[in-house]
mmCIF file of C-alpha atoms and ligand atoms in Angstrom:
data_model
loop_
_atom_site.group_PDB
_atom_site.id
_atom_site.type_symbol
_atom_site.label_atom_id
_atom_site.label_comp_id
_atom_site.label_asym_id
_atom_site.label_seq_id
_atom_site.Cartn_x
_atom_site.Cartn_y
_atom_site.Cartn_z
ATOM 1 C CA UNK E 590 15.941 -1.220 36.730
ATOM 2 C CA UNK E 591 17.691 2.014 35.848
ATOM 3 C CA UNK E 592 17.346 4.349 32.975
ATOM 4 C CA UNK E 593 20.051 3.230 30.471
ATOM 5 C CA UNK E 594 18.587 0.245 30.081
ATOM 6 C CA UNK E 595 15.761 1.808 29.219
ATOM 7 C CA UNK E 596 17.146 4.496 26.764
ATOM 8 C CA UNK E 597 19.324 1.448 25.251
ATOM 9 C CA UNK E 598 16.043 -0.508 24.176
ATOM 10 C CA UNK E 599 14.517 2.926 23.034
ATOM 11 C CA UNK E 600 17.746 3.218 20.958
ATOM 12 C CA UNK E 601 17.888 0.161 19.805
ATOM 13 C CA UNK E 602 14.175 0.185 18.836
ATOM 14 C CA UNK E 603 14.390 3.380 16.901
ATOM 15 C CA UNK E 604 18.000 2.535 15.133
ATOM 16 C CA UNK E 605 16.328 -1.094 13.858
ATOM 17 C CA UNK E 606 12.781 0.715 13.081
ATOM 18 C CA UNK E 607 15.210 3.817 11.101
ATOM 19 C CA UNK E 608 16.724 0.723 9.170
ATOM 20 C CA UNK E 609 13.643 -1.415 8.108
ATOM 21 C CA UNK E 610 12.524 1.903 6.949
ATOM 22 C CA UNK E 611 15.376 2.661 4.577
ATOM 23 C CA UNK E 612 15.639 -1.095 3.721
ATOM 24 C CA UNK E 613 11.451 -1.449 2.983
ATOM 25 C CA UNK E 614 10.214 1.944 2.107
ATOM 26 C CA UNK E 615 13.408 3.852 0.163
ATOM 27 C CA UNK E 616 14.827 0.659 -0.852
ATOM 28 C CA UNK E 617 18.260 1.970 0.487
ATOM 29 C CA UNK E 618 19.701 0.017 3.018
ATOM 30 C CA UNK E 619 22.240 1.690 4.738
ATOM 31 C CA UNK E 620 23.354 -1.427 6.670
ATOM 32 C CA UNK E 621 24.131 -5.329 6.190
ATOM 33 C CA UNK E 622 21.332 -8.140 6.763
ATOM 34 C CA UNK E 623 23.885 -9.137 9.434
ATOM 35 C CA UNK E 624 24.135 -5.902 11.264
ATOM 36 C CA UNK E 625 20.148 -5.485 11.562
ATOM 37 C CA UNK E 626 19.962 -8.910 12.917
ATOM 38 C CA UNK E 627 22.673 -8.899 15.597
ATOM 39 C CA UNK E 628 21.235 -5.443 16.426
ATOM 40 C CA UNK E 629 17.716 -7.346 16.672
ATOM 41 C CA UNK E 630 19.288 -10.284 18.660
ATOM 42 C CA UNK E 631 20.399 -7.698 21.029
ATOM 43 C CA UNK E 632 16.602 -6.149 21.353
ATOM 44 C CA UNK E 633 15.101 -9.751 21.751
ATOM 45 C CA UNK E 634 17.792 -10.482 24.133
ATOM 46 C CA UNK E 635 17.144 -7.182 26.559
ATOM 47 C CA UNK E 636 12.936 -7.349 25.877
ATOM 48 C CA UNK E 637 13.089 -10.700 26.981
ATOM 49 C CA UNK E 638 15.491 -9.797 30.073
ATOM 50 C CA UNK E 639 12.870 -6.838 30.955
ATOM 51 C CA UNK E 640 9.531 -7.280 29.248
ATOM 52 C CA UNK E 641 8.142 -4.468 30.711
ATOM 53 C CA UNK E 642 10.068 -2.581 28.438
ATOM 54 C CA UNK E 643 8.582 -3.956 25.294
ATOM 55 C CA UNK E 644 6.290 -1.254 23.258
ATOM 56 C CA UNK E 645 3.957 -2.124 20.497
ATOM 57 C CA UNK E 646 5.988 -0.463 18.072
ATOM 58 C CA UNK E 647 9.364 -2.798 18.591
ATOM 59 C CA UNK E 648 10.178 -4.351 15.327
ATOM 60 C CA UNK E 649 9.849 -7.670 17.287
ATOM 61 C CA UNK E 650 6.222 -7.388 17.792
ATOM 62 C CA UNK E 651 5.312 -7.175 13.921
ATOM 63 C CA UNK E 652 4.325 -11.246 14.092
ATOM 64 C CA UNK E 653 1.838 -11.491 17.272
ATOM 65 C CA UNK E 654 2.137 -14.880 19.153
ATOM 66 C CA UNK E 655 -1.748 -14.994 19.147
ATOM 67 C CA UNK E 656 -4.215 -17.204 16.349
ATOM 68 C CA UNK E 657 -7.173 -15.533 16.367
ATOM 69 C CA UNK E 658 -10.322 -17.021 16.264
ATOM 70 C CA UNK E 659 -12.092 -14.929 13.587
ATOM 71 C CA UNK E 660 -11.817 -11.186 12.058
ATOM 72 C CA UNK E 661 -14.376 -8.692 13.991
ATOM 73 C CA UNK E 662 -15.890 -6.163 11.774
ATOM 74 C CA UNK E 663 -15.001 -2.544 11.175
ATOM 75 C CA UNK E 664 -16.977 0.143 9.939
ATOM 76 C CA UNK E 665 -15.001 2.611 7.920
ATOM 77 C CA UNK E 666 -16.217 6.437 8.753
ATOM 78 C CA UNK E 667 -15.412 7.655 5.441
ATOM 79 C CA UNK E 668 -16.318 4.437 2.660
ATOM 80 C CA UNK E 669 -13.884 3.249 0.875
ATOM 81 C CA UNK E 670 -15.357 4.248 -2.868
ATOM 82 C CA UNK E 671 -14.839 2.366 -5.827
ATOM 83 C CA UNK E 672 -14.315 2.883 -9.351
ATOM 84 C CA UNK E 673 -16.003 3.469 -12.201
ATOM 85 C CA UNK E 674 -13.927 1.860 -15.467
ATOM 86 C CA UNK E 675 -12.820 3.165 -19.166
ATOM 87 C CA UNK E 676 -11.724 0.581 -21.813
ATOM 88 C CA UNK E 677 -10.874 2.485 -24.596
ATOM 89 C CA UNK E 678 -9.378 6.227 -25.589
ATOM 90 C CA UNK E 679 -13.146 7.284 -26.554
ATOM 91 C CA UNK E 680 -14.399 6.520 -22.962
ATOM 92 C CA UNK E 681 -11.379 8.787 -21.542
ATOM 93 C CA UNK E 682 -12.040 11.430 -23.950
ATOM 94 C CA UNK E 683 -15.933 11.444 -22.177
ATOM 95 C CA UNK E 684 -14.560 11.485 -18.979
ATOM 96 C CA UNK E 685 -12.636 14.440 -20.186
ATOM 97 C CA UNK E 686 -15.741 16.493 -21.649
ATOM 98 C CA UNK E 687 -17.822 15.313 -18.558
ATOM 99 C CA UNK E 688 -15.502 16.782 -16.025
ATOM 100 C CA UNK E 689 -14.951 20.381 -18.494
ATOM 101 C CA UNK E 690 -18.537 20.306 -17.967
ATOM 102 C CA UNK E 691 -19.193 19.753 -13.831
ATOM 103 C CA UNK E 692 -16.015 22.554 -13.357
ATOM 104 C CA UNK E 693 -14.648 25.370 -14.740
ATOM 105 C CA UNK E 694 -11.515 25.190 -12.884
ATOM 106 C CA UNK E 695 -8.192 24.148 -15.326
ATOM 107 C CA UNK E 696 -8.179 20.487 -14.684
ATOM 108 C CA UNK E 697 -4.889 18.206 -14.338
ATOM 109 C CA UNK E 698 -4.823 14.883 -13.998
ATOM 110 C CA UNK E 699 -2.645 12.345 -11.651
ATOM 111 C CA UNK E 700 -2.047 9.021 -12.911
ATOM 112 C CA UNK E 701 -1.524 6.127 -11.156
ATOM 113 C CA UNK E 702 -0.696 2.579 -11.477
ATOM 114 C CA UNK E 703 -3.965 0.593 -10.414
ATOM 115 C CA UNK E 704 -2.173 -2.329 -8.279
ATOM 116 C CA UNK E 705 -3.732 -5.401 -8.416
ATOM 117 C CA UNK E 706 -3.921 -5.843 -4.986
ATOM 118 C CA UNK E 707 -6.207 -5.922 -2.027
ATOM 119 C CA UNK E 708 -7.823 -2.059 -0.637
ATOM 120 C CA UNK E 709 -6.914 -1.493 2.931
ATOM 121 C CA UNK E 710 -7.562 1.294 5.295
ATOM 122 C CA UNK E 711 -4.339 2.139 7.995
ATOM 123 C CA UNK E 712 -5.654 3.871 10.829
ATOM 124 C CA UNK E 713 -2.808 5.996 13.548
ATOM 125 C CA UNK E 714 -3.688 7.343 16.505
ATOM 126 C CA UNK E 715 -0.759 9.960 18.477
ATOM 127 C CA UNK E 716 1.364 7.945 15.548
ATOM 128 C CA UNK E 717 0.899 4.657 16.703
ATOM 129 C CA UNK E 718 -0.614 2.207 14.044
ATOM 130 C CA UNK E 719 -3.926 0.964 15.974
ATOM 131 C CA UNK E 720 -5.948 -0.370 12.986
ATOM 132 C CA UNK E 721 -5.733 -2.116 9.930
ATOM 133 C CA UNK E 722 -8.541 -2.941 7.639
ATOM 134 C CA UNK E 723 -9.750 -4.149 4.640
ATOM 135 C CA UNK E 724 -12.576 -2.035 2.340
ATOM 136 C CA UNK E 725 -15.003 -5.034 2.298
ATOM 137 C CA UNK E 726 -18.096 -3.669 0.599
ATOM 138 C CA UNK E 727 -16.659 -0.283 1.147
ATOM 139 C CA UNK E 728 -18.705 0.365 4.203
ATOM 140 C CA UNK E 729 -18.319 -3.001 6.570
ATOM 141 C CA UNK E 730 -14.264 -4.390 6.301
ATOM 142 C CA UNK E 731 -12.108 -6.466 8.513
ATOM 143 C CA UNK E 732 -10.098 -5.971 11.347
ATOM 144 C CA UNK E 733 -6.745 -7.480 9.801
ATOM 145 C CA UNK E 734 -4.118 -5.845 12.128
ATOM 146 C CA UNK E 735 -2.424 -8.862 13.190
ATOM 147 C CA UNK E 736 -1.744 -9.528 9.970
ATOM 148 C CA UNK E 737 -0.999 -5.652 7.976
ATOM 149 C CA UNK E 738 1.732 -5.476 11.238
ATOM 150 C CA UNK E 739 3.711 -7.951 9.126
ATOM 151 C CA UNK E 740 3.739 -6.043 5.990
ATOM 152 C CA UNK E 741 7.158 -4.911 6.640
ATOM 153 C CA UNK E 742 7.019 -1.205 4.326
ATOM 154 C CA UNK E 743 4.210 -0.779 6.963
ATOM 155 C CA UNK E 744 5.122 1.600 10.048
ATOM 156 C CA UNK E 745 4.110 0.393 13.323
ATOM 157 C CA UNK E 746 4.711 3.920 14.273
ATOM 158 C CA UNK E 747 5.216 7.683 12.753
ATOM 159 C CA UNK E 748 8.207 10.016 13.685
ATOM 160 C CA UNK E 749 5.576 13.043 14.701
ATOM 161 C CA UNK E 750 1.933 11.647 16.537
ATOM 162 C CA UNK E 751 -0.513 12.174 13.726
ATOM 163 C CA UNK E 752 -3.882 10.739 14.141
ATOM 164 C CA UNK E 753 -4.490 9.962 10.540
ATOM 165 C CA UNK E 754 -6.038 7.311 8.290
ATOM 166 C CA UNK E 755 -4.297 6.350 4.718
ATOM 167 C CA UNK E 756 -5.590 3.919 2.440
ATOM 168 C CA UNK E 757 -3.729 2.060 -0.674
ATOM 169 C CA UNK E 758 -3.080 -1.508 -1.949
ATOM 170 C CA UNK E 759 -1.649 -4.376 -0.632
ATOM 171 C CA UNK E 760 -0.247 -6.607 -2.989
ATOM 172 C CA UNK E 761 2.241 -9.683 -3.296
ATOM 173 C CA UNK E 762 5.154 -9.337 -5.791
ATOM 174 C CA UNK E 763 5.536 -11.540 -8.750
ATOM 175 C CA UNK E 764 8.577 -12.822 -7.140
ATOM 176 C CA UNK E 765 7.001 -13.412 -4.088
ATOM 177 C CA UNK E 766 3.805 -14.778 -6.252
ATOM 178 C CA UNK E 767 6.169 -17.845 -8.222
ATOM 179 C CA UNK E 768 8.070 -18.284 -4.998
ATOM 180 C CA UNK E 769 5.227 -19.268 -2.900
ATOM 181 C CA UNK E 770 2.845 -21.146 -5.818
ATOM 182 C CA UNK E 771 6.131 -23.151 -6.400
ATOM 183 C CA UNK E 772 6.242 -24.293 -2.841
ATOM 184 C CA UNK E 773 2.701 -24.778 -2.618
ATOM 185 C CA UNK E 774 3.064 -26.929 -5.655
ATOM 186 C CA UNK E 775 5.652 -29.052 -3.817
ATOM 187 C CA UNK E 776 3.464 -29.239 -1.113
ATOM 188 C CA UNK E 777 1.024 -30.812 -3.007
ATOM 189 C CA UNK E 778 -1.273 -27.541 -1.882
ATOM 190 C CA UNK E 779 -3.578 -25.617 -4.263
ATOM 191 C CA UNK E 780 -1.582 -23.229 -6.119
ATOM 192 C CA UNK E 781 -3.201 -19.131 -6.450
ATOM 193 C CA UNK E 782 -4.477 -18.210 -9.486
ATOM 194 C CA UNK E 783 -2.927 -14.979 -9.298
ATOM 195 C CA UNK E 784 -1.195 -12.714 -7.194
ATOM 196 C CA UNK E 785 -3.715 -10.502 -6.139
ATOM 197 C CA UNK E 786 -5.757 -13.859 -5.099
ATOM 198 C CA UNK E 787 -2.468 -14.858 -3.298
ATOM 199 C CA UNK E 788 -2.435 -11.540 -0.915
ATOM 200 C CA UNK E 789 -5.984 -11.838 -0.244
ATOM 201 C CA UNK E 790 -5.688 -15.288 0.965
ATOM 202 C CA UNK E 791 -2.789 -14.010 2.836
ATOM 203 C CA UNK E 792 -4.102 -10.783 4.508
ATOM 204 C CA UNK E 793 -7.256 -13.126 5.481
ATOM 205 C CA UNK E 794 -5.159 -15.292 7.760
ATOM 206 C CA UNK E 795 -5.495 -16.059 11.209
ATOM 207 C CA UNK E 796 -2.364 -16.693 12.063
ATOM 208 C CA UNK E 797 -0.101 -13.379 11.145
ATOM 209 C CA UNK E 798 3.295 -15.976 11.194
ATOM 210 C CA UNK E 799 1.631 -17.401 7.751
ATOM 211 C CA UNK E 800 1.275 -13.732 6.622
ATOM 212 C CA UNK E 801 4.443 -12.639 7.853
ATOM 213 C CA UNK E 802 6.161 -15.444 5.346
ATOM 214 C CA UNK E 803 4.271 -14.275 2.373
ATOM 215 C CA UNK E 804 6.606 -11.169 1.889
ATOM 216 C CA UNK E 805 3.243 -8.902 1.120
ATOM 217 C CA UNK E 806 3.798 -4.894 0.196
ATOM 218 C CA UNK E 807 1.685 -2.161 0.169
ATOM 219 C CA UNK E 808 1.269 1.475 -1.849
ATOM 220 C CA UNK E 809 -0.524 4.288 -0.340
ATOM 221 C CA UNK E 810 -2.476 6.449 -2.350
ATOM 222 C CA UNK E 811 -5.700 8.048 -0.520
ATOM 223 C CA UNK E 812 -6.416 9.534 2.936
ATOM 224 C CA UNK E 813 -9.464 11.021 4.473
ATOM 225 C CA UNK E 814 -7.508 12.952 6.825
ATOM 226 C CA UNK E 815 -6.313 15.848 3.891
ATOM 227 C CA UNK E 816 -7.143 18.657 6.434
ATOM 228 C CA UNK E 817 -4.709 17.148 8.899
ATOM 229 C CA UNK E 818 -2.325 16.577 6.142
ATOM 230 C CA UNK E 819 -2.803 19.878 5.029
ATOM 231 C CA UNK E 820 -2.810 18.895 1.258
ATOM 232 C CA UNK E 821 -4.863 20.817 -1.445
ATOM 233 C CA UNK E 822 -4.416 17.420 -4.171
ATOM 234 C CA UNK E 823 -3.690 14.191 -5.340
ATOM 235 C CA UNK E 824 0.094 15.044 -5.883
ATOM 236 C CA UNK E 825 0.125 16.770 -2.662
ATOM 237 C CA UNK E 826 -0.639 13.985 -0.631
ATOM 238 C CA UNK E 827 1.211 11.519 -2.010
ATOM 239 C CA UNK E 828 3.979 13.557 -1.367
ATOM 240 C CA UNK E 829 2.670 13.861 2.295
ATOM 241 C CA UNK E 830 2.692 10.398 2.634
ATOM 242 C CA UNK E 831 5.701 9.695 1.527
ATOM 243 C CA UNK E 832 7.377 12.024 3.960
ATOM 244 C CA UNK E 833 5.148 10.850 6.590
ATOM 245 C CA UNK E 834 7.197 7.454 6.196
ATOM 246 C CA UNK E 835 4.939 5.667 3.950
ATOM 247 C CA UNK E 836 5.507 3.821 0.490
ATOM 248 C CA UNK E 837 3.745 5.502 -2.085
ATOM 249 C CA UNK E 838 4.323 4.232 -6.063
ATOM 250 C CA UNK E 839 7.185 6.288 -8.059
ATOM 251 C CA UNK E 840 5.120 6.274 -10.965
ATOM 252 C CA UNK E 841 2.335 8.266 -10.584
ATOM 253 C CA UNK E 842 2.542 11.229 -13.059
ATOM 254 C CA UNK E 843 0.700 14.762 -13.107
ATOM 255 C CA UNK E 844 -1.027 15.065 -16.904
ATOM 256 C CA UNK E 845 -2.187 18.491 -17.612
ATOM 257 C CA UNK E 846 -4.656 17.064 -20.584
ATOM 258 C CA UNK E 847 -6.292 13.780 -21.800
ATOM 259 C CA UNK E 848 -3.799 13.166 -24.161
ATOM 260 C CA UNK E 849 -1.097 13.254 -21.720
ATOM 261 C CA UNK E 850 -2.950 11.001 -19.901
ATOM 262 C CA UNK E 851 -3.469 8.507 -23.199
ATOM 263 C CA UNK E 852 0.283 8.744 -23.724
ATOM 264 C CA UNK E 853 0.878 7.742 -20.609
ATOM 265 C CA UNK E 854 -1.382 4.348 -20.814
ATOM 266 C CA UNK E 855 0.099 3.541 -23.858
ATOM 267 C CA UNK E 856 3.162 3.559 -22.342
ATOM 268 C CA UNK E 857 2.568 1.953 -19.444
ATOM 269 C CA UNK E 858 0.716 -0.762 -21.525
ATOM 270 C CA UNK E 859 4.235 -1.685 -22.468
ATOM 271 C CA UNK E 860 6.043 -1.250 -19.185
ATOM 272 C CA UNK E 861 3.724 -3.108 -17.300
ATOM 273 C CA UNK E 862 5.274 -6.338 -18.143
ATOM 274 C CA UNK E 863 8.634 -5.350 -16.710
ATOM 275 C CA UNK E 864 7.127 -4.165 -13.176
ATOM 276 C CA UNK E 865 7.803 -6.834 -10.326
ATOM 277 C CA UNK E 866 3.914 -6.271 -9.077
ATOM 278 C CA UNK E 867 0.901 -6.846 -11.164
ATOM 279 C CA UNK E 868 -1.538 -3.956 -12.172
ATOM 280 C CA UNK E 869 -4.778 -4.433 -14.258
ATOM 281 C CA UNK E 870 -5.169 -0.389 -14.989
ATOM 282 C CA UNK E 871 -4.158 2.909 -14.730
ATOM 283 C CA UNK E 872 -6.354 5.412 -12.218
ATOM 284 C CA UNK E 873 -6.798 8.781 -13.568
ATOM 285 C CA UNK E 874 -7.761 11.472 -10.403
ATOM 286 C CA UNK E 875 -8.593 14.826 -11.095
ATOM 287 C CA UNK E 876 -5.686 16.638 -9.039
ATOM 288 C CA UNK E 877 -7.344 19.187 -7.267
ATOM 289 C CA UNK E 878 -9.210 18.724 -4.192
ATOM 290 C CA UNK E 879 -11.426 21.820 -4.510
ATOM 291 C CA UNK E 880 -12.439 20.406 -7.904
ATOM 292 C CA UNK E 881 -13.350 17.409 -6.728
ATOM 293 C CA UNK E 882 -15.390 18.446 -4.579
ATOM 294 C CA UNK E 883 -17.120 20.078 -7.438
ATOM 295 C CA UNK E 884 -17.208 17.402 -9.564
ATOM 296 C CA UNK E 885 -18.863 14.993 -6.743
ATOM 297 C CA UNK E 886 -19.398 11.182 -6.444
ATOM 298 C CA UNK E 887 -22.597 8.989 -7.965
ATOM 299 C CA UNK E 888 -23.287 6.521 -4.801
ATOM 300 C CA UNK E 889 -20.402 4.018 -5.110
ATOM 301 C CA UNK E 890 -17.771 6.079 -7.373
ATOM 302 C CA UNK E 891 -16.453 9.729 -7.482
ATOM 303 C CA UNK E 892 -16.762 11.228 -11.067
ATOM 304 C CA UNK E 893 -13.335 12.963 -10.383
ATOM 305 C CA UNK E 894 -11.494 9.175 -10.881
ATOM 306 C CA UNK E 895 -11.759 6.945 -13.616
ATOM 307 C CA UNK E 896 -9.951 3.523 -14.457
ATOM 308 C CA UNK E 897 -8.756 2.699 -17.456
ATOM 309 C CA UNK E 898 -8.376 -1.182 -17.909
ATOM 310 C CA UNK E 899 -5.867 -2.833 -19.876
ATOM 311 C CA UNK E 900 -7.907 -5.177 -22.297
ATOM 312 C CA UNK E 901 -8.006 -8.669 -20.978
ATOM 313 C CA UNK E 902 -5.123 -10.443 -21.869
ATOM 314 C CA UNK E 903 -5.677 -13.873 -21.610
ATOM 315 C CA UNK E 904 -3.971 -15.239 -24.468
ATOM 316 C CA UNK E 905 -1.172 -13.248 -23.471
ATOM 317 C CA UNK E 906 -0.436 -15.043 -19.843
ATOM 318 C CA UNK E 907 1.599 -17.546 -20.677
ATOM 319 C CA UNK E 908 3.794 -15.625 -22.579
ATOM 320 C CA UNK E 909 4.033 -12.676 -20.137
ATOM 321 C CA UNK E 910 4.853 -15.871 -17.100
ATOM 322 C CA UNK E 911 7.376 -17.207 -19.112
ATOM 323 C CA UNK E 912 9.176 -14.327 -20.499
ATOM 324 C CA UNK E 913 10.394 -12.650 -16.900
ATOM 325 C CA UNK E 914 10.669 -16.278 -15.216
HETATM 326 N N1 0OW Z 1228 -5.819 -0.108 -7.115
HETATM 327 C C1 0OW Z 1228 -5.269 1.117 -7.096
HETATM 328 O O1 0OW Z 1228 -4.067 1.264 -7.361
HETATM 329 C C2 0OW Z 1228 -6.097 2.309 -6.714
HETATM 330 C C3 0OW Z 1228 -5.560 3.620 -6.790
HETATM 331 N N2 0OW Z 1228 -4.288 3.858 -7.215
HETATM 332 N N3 0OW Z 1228 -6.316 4.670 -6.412
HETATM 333 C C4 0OW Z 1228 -7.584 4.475 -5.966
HETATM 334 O O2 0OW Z 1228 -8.290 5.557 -5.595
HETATM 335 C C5 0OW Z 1228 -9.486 5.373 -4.803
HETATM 336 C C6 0OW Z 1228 -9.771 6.672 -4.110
HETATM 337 C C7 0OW Z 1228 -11.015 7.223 -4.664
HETATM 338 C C8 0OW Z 1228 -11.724 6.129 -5.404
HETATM 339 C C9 0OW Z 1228 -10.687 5.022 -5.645
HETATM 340 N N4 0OW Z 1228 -8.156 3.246 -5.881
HETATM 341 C C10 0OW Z 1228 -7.435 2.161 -6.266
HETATM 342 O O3 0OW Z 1228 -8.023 0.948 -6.190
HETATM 343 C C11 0OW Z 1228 -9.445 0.931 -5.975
HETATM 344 C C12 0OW Z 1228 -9.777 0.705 -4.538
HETATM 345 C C13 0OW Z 1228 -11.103 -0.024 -4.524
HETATM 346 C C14 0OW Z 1228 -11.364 -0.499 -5.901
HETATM 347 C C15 0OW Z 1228 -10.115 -0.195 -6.694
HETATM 348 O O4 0OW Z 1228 -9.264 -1.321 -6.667
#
């Protein structure tokens, strides 16, 4: 078989993979539906002519042919921490005066949405995506590869071959949410309770062609590769990872006090309602990474992060459901 074919599926590959990436992750699609699929029609049509040619990272290997018969385990080298929670301004402002006391470093503050999602761990190897996990009890997780490959704002591979892990939320979008209870509802199936139930049903399927049609997302907020990133904070990395190709959430502000921070919450306690995801909080990260360090962890939480939950809002439900139906 000679080389143009071979450079032709390489182009191909890359001009459909450049596309899903301005369509998923930038949200600025530089081309029609119908262009991406004839050019994907024309991939199928050469990978199936010459399936040697096929590489891991085609766009028509996100949904594996295989059912698998049961998740193997993964143990994640660095745990996946938790978080310890704030309900009101008081228990922000102690967070505050417990952190001015562990460091005497100026401390800012990033804020971040707290997506009501499902944790999971993306592990690259030479830029190839080789593992994807979920946090589990932090220390044991799930091999769930099959199914993060069909989490389209997910690369299968970088531009530059970083061996890195990044970590963030997956999460189904309201849209996505009503959309699928709807047709479960016709179905005469179970409907989710929620959305964040609905993508950890999803992300726990065996077959990844169910999780490939439950339009999942994901936001990327953590890595415990920062001396491969080269990043010296929060707002540093998420940068990182954006440019790295990688969907990190817009919102996520830099506070340089508490108050900023409160003003922020009360804000977003607003907002929220208008976002097409679901959060339940707001995650408040000291910014630095040298302070952090200082700072330190108790055994299942750093004391550099706190969450501030939005009170319960139970009453509230119904209204919120019906008012952006
Ligand atoms: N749900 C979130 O949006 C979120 C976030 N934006 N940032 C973090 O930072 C981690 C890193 C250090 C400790 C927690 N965690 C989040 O969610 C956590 C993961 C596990 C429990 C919480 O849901």
């Amino acid at each position: 078989m000679d080389t143009s074919i071979e450079q032709k599926v390489q182009q191909l590959r890359e001009q459909l993979n450049r596309w899903s990436h301005e369509y998923y992750v930038q949200d600025r699609p530089t081309v029609t539906d119908h262009e991406y699929d004839e050019t994907y029609h024309e991939l199928v049509r050469l990978e199936t002519e010459y399936p040697q040619l096929v590489t891991s990272d085609s766009p028509t290997q996100r949904v594996g042919g295989v059912v698998l018969e049961g998740f193997e385990k993964v143990t994640h080298q660095n745990p996946m921490l938790s978080l310890s929670n704030a309900f009101s301004k008081e228990d922000l402002q102690a967070f505050d005066d417990r952190i001015k006391k562990l460091t005497n470093r100026t401390i800012d503050y990033v804020c971040e949405l707290k997506i009501d999602g499902l944790s999971v761990a993306l592990t690259y190897q030479d830029g190839q995506l080789v593992l994807g996990a979920t946090r589990g009890d932090g220390v044991i997780g799930e091999d769930i590869t099959h199914n993060i490959r069909t989490v389209k704002s997910v690369p299968l591979s970088l531009e530059h071959p970083w061996s890195i892990e990044v970590r963030g939320e997956c999460y189904m979008p309201k849209k996505s949410f009503q959309q699928l209870n709807q047709l479960r509802e016709e179905e005469g199936l179970e409907v989710f309770a929620n959305p964040r139930n609905a993508a950890a049903g999803s992300l726990r399927q065996l077959d990844s062609k169910v999780a490939a049609s439950r339009n999942l997302a994901v936001f990327l907020y953590q890595s415990p590769s920062v001396e491969t990133l080269e990043v010296a904070s929060q707002m540093e990395l998420l940068e990182k990872m954006q440019a790295l190709g990688f969907v990190t959430n817009q919102e996520s502000v830099l506070c340089h006090s508490i108050d900023e921070v409160w003003a922020f919450i009360e804000k977003m306690t607003v907002e929220r309602n208008n976002l097409p995801y679901e959060i339940d909080g707001i995650v408040i990260k000291v910014n630095d990474f040298k302070a952090q360090e200082e700072i330190g962890f108790t055994v299942k939480a750093p004391k550099w992060a706190i969450a501030y939950k939005f009170p319960a809002e139970e009453a509230q439900t119904i209204v919120r459901d019906i008012e952006w139906t």
